[in-house]
PDB file of C-alpha atoms in Angstrom:
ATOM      1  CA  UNK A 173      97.683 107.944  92.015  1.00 60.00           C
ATOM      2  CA  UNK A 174      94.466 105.949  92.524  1.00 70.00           C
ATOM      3  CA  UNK A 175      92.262 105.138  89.150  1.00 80.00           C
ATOM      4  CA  UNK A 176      88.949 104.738  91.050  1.00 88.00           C
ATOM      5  CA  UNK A 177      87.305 107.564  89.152  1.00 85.00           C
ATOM      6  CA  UNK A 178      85.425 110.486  91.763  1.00 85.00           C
ATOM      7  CA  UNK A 179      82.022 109.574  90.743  1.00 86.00           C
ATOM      8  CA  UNK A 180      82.255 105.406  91.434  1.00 88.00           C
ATOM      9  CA  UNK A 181      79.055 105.410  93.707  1.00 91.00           C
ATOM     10  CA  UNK A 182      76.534 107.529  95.102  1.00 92.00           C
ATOM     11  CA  UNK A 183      77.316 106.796  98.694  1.00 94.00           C
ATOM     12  CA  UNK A 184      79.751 108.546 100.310  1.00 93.00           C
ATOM     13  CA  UNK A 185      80.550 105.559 103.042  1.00 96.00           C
ATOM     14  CA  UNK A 186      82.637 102.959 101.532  1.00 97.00           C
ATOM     15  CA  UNK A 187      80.856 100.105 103.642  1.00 97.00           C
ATOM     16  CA  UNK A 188      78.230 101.368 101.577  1.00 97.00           C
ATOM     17  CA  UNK A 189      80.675 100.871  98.143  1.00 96.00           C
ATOM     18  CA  UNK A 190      81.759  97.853  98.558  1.00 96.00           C
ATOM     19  CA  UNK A 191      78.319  96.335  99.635  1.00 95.00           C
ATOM     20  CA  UNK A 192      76.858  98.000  96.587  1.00 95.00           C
ATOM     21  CA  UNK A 193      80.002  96.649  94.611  1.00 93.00           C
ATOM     22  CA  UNK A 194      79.343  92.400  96.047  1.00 93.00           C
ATOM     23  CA  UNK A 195      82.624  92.226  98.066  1.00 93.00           C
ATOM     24  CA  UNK A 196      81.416  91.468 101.295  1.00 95.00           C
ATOM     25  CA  UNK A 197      81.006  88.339 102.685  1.00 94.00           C
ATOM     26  CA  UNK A 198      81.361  88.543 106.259  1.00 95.00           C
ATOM     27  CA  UNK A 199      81.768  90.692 109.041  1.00 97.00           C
ATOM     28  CA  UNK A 200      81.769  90.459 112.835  1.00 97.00           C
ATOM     29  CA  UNK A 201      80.172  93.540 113.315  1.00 96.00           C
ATOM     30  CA  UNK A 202      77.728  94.927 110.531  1.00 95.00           C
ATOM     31  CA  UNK A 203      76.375  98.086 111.751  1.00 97.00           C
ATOM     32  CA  UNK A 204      79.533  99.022 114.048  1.00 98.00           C
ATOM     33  CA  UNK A 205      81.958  98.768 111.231  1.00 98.00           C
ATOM     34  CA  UNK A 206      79.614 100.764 108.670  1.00 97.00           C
ATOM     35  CA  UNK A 207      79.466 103.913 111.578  1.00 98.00           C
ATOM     36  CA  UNK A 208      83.057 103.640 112.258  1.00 98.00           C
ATOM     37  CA  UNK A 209      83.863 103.888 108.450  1.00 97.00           C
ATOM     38  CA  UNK A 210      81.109 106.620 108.079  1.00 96.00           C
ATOM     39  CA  UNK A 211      82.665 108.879 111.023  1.00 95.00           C
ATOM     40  CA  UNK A 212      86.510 108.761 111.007  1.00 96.00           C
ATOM     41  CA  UNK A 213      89.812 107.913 109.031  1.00 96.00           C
ATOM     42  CA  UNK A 214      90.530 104.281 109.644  1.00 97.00           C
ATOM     43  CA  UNK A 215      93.737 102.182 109.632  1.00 98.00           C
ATOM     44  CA  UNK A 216      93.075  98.505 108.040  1.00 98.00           C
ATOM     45  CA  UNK A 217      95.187  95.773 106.520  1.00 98.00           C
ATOM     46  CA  UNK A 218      95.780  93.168 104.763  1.00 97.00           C
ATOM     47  CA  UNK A 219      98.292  90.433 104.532  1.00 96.00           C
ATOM     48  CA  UNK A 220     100.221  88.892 102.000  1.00 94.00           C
ATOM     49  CA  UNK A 221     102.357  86.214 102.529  1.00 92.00           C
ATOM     50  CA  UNK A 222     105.711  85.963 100.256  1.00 91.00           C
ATOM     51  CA  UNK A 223     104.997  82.423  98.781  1.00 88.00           C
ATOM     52  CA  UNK A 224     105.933  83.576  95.382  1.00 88.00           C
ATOM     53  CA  UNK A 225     107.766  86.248  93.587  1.00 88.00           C
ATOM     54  CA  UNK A 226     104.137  87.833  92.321  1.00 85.00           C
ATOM     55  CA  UNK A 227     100.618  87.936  93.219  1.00 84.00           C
ATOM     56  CA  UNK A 228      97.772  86.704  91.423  1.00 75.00           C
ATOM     57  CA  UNK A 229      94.854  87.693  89.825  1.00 80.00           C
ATOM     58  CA  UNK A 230      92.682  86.590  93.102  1.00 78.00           C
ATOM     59  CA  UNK A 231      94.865  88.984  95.118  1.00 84.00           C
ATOM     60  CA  UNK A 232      93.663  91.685  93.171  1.00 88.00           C
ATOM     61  CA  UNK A 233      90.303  91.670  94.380  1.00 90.00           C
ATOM     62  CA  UNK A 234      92.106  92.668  98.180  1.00 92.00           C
ATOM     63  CA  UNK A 235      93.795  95.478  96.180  1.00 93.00           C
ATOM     64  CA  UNK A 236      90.887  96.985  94.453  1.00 93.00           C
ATOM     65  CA  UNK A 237      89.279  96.916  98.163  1.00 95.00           C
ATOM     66  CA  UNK A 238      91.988  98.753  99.538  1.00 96.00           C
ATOM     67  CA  UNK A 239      92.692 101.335  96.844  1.00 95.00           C
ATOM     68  CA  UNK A 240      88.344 102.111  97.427  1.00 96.00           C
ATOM     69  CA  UNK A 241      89.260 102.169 101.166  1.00 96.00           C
ATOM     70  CA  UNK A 242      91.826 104.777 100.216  1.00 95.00           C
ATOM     71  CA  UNK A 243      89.848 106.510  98.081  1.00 94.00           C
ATOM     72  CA  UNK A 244      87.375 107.138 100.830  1.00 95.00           C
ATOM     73  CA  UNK A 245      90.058 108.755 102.923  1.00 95.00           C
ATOM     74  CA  UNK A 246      91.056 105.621 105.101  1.00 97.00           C
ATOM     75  CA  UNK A 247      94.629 104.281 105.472  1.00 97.00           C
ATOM     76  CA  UNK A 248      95.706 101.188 104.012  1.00 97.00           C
ATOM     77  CA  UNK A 249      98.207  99.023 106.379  1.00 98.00           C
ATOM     78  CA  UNK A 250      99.825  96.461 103.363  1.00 97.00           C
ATOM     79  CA  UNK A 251     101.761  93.687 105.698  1.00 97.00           C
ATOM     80  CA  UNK A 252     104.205  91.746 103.955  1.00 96.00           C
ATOM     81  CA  UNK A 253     104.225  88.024 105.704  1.00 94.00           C
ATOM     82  CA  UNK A 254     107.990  87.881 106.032  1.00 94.00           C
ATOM     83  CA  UNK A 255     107.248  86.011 109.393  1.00 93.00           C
ATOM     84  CA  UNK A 256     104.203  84.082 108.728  1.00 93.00           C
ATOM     85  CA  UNK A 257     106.062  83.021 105.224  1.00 92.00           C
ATOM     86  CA  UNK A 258     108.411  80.987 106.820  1.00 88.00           C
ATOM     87  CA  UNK A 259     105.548  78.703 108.846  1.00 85.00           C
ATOM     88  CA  UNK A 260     102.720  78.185 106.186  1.00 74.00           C
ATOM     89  CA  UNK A 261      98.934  79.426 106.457  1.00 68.00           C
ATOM     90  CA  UNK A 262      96.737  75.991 106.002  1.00 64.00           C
ATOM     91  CA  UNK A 263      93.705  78.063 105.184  1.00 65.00           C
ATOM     92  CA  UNK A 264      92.215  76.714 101.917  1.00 52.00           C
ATOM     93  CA  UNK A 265      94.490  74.508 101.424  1.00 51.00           C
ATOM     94  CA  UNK A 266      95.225  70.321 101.120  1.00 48.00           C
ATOM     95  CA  UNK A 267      98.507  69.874 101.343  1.00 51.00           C
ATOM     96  CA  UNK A 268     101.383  71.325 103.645  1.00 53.00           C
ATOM     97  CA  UNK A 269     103.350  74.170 101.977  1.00 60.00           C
ATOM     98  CA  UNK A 270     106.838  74.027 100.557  1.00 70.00           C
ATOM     99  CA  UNK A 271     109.289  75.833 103.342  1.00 78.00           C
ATOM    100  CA  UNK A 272     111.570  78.465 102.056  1.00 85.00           C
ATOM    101  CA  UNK A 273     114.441  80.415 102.703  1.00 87.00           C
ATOM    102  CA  UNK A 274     114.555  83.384 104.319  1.00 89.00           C
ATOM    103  CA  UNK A 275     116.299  84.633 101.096  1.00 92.00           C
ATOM    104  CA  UNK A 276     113.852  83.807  99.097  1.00 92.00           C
ATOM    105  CA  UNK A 277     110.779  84.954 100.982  1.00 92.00           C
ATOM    106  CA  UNK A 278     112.867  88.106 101.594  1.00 91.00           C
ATOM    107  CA  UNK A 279     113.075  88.633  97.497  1.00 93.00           C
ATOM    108  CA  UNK A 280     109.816  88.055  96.777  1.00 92.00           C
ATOM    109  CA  UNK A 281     108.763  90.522  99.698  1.00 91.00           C
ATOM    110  CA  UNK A 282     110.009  92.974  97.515  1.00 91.00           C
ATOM    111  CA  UNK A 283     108.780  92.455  94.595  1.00 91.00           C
ATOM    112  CA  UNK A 284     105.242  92.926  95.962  1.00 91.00           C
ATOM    113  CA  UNK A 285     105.903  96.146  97.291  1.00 88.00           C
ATOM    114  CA  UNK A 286     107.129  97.657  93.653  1.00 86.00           C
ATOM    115  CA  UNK A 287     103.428  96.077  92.655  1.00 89.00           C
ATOM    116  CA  UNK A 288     101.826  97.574  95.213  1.00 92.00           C
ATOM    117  CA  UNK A 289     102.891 101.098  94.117  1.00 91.00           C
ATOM    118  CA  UNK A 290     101.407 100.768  90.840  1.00 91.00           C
ATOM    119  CA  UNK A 291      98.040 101.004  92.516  1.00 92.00           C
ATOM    120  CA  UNK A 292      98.411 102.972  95.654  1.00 93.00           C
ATOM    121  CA  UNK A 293      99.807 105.813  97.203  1.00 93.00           C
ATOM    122  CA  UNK A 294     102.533 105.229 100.182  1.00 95.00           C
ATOM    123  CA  UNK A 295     104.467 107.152 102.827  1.00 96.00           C
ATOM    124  CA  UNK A 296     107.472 106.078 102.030  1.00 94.00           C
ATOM    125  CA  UNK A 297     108.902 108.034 105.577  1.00 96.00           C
ATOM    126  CA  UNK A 298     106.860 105.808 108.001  1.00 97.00           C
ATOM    127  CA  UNK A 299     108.850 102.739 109.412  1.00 97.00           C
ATOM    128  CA  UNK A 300     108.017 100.559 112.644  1.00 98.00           C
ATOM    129  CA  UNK A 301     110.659  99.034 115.015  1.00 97.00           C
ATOM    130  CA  UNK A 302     109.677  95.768 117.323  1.00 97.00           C
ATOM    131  CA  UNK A 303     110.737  95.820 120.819  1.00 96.00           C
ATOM    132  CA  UNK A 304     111.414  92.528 120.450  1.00 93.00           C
ATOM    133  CA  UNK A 305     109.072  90.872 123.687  1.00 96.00           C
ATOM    134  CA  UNK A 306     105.476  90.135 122.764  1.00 97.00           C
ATOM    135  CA  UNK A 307     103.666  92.288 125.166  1.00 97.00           C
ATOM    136  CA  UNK A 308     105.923  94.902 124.825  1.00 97.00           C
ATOM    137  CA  UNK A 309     105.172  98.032 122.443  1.00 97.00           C
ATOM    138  CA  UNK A 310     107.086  98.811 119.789  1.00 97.00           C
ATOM    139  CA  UNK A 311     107.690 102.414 118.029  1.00 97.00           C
ATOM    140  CA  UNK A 312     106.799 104.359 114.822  1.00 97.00           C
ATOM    141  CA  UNK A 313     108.784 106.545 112.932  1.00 97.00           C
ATOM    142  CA  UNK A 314     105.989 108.959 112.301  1.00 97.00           C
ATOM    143  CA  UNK A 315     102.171 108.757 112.311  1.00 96.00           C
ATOM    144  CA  UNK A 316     101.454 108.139 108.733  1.00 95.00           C
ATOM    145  CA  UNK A 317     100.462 111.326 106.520  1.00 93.00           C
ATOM    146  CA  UNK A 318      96.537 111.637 105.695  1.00 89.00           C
ATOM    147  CA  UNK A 319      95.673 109.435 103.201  1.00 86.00           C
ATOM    148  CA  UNK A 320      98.810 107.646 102.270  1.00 95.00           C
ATOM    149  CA  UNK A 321      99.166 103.610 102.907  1.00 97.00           C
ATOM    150  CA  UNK A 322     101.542 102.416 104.963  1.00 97.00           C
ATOM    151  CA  UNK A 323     104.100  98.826 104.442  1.00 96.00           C
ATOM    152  CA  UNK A 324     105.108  96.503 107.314  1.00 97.00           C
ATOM    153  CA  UNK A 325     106.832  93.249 107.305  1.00 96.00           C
ATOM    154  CA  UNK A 326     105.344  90.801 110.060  1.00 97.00           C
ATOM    155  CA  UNK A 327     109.106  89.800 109.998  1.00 96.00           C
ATOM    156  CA  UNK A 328     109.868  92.571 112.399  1.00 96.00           C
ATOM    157  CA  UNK A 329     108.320  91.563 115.260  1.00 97.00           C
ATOM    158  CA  UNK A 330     108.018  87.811 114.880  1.00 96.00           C
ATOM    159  CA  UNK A 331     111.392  86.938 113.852  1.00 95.00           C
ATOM    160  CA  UNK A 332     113.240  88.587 117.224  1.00 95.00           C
ATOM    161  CA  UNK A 333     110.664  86.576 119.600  1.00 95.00           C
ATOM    162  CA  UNK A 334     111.191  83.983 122.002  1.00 95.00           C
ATOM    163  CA  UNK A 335     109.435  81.095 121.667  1.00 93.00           C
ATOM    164  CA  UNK A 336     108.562  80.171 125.031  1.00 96.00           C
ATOM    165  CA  UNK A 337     107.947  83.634 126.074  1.00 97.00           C
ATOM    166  CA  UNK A 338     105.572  83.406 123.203  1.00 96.00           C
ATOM    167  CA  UNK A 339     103.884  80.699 123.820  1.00 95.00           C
ATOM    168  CA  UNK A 340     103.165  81.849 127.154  1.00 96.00           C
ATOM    169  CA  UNK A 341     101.899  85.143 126.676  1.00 97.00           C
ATOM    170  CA  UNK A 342     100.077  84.742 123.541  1.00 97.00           C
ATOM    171  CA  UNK A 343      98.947  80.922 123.835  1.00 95.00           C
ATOM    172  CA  UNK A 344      97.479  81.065 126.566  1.00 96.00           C
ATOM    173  CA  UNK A 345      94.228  82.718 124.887  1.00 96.00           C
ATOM    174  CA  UNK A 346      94.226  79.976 122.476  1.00 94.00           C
ATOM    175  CA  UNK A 347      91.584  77.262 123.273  1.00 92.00           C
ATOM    176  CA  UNK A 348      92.846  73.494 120.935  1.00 88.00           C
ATOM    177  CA  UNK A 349      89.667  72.464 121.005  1.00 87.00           C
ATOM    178  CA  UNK A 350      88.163  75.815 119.236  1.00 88.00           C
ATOM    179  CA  UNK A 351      91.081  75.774 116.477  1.00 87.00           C
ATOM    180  CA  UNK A 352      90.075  72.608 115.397  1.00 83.00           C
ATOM    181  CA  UNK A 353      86.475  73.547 114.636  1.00 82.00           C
ATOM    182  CA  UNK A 354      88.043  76.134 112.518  1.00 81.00           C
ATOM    183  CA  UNK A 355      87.711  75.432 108.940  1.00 73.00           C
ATOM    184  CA  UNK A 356      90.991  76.194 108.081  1.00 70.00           C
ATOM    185  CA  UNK A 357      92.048  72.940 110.049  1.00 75.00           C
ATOM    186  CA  UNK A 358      88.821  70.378 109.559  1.00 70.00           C
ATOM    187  CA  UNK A 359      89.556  70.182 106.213  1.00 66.00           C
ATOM    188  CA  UNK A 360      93.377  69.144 106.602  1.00 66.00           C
ATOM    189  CA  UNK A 361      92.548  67.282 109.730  1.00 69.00           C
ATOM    190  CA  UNK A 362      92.212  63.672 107.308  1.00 68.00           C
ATOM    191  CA  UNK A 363      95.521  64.237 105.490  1.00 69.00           C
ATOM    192  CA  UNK A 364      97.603  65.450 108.378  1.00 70.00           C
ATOM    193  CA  UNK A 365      98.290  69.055 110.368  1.00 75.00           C
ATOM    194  CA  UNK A 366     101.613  69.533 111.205  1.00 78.00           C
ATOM    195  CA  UNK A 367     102.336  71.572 114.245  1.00 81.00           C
ATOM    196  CA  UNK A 368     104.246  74.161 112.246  1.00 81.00           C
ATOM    197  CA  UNK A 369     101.446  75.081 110.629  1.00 80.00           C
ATOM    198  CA  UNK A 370      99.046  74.949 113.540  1.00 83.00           C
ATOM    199  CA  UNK A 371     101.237  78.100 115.244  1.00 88.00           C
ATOM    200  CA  UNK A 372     100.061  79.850 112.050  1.00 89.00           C
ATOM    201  CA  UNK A 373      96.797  81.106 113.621  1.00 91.00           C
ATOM    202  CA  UNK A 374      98.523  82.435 116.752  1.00 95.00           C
ATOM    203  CA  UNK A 375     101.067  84.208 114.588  1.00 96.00           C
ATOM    204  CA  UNK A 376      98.241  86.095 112.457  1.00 95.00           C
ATOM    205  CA  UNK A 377      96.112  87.097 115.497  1.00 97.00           C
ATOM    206  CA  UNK A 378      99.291  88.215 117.147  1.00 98.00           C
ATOM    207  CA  UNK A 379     100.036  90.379 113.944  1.00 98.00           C
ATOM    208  CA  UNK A 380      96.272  91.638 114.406  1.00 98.00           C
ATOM    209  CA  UNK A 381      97.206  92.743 117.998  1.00 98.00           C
ATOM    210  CA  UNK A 382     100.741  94.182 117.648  1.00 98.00           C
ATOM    211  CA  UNK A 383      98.750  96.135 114.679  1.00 98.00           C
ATOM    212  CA  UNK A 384      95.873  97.709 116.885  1.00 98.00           C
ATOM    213  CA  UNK A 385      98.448  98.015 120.031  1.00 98.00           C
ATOM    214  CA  UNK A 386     101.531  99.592 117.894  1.00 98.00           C
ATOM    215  CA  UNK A 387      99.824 101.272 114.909  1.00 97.00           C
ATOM    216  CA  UNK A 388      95.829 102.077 116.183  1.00 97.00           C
ATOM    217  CA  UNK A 389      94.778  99.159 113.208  1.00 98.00           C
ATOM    218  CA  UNK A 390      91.356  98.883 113.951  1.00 98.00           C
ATOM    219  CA  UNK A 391      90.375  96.705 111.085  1.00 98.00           C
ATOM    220  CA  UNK A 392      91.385  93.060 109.279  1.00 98.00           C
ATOM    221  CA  UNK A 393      90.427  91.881 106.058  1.00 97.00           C
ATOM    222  CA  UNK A 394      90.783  89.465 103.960  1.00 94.00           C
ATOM    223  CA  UNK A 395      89.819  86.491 102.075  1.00 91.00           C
ATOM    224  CA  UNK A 396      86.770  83.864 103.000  1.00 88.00           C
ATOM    225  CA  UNK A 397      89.064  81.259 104.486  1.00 87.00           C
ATOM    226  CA  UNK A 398      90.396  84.197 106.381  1.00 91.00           C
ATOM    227  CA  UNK A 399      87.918  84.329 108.864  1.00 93.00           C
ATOM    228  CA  UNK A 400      88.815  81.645 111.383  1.00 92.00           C
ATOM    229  CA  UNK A 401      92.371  83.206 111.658  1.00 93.00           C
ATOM    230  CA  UNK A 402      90.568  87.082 111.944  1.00 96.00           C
ATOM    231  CA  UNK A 403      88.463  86.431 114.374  1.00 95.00           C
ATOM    232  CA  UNK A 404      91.152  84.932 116.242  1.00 95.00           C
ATOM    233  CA  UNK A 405      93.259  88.134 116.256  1.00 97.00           C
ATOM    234  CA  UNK A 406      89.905  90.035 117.076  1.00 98.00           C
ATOM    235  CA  UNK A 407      89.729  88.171 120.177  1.00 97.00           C
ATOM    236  CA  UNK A 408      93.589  88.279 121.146  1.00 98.00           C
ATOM    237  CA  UNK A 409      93.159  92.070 120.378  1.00 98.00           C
ATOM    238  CA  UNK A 410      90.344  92.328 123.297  1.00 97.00           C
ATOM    239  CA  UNK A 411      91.607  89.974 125.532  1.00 97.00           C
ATOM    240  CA  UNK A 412      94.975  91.068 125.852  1.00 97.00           C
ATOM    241  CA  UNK A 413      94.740  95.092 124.854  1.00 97.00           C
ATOM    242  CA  UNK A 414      91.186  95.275 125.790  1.00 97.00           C
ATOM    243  CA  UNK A 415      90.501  96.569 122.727  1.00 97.00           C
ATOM    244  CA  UNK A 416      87.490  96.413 119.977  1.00 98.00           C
ATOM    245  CA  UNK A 417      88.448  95.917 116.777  1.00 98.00           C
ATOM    246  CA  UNK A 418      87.011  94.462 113.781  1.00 98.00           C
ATOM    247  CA  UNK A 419      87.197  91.950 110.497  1.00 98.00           C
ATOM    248  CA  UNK A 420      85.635  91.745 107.145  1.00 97.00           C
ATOM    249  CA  UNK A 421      86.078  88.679 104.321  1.00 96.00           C
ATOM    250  CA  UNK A 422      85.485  88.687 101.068  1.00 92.00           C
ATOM    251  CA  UNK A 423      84.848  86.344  98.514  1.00 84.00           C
ATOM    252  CA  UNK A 424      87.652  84.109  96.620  1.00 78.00           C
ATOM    253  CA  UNK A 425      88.276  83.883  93.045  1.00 73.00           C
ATOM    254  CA  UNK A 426      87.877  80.563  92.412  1.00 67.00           C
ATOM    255  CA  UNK A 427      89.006  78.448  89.209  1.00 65.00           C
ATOM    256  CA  UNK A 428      86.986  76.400  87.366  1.00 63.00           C
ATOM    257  CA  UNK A 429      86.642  73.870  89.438  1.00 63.00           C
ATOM    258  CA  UNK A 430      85.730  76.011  92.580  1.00 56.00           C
ATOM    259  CA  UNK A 431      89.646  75.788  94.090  1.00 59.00           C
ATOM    260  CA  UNK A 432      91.102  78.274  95.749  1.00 58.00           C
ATOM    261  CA  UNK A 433      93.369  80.560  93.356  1.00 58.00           C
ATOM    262  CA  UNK A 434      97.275  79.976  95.619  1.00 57.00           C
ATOM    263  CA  UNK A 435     100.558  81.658  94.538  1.00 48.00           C
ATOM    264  CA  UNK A 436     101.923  78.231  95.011  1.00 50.00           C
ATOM    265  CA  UNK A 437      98.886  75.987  93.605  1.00 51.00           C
ATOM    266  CA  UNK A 438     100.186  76.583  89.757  1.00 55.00           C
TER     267      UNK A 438
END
């Protein structure tokens, strides 16, 4: 059940597709990630926090890009933000979120999942159990059937953690003076960063490395004001798994006025 018709594009590499298509923006390895998606069946994802009880119009653009990466035989990993919900991503943003209740985040979890069937194909027999301590692996139910996506919900592994066990195995990568060059904290650095939302980049490149440890992810994308928080988990990924993975952005839908489209910006 994907509507990309067969004969979309005369390339047969999807790098190639979505280049020829104007979704790429960035990525931190051009030529690496175009062989890897030219030579084997790769497991990516993408994350969606559960700010709301829908997605937007801007979040379609990540869909589209994942029902092509399906199309070209490669293995969508949707993560639902249960987790990262409950702390706040700063990225493109002015203002501090509104906190929710697990309740609520939990409900509107699950209404993105019924959208996401509308436009992709799942394995609806593939589940993932945290062990519960950072560095510690956790299991899957089954390796996920050839060309099916897969769901997770961040939730799993972050909400069991300790914090100081945590802090010191995962924040000990994490230079203060390099997350405040990010972008996604200049710009909120004259209004105020709380420091519930500065654990939010820590949380997201953890994600990226329980993702490539746990389920062989080997690719991140996402939105422009993505990046700082991707190439965070890239690093975490090859510092603490020794591991090379990868990240591609892509651009926003913008209104009018060049803002950010939010769940929660109205």
């Amino acid at each position: 059940m994907n509507p990309i018709p067969d004969n979309i594009s005369k390339h047969d590499n999807v790098f190639d597709v979505l280049k020829e298509r104007g979704f790429i923006e960035q990525t931190t390895h051009d030529d690496e990630i175009r062989e890897l998606l030219g030579k084997e069946s790769v497991r990516f994802y993408i994350g969606f926090d559960a700010t709301a009880d829908s997605l937007h119009v801007g979040h379609f653009i990540q869909i589209i890009i994942m029902m092509y990466m399906q199309k070209y035989g490669h293995t969508p990993i949707v993560l639902i933000g249960g987790g990262t919900t409950m702390v706040g991503d700063p990225s493109g943003r002015t203002d501090m979120r509104q906190l929710m209740t697990p309740e609520v985040i939990e409900e509107n979890g699950r209404r993105f999942e019924g959208l996401f069937r509308r436009f992709m194909e799942f394995d609806e027999g593939f589940s993932y159990t945290a062990s519960g301590r950072t560095l510690e692996k956790g299991s899957i139910s089954k390796e996920p059937a050839p060309g099916k996506a897969i769901r997770i919900n961040n939730a799993t592994w972050l909400a069991p953690l300790n914090y100081i066990e945590f802090i010191r195995d995962i924040g000990r990568h994490f230079s203060v003076n390099n997350m405040l060059r990010a972008e996604c904290f200049k710009q909120r650095m004259e209004k105020g960063l709380s420091f519930l939302e500065f654990n939010y980049m820590l949380m997201q490149a953890y994600d990226f490395m329980v993702l490539a440890r746990d389920v062989d992810c080997k690719m991140q994308f996402g939105g422009n004001d993505q990046w700082s928080n991707i190439i965070s988990g890239a690093d975490l990924a090859r510092r603490e798994l020794g591991k090379q993975v990868y990240g591609m952005t892509f651009a926003l839908l913008t209104t009018s006025e060049g803002i950010k489209m939010g769940k929660t910006q109205k």
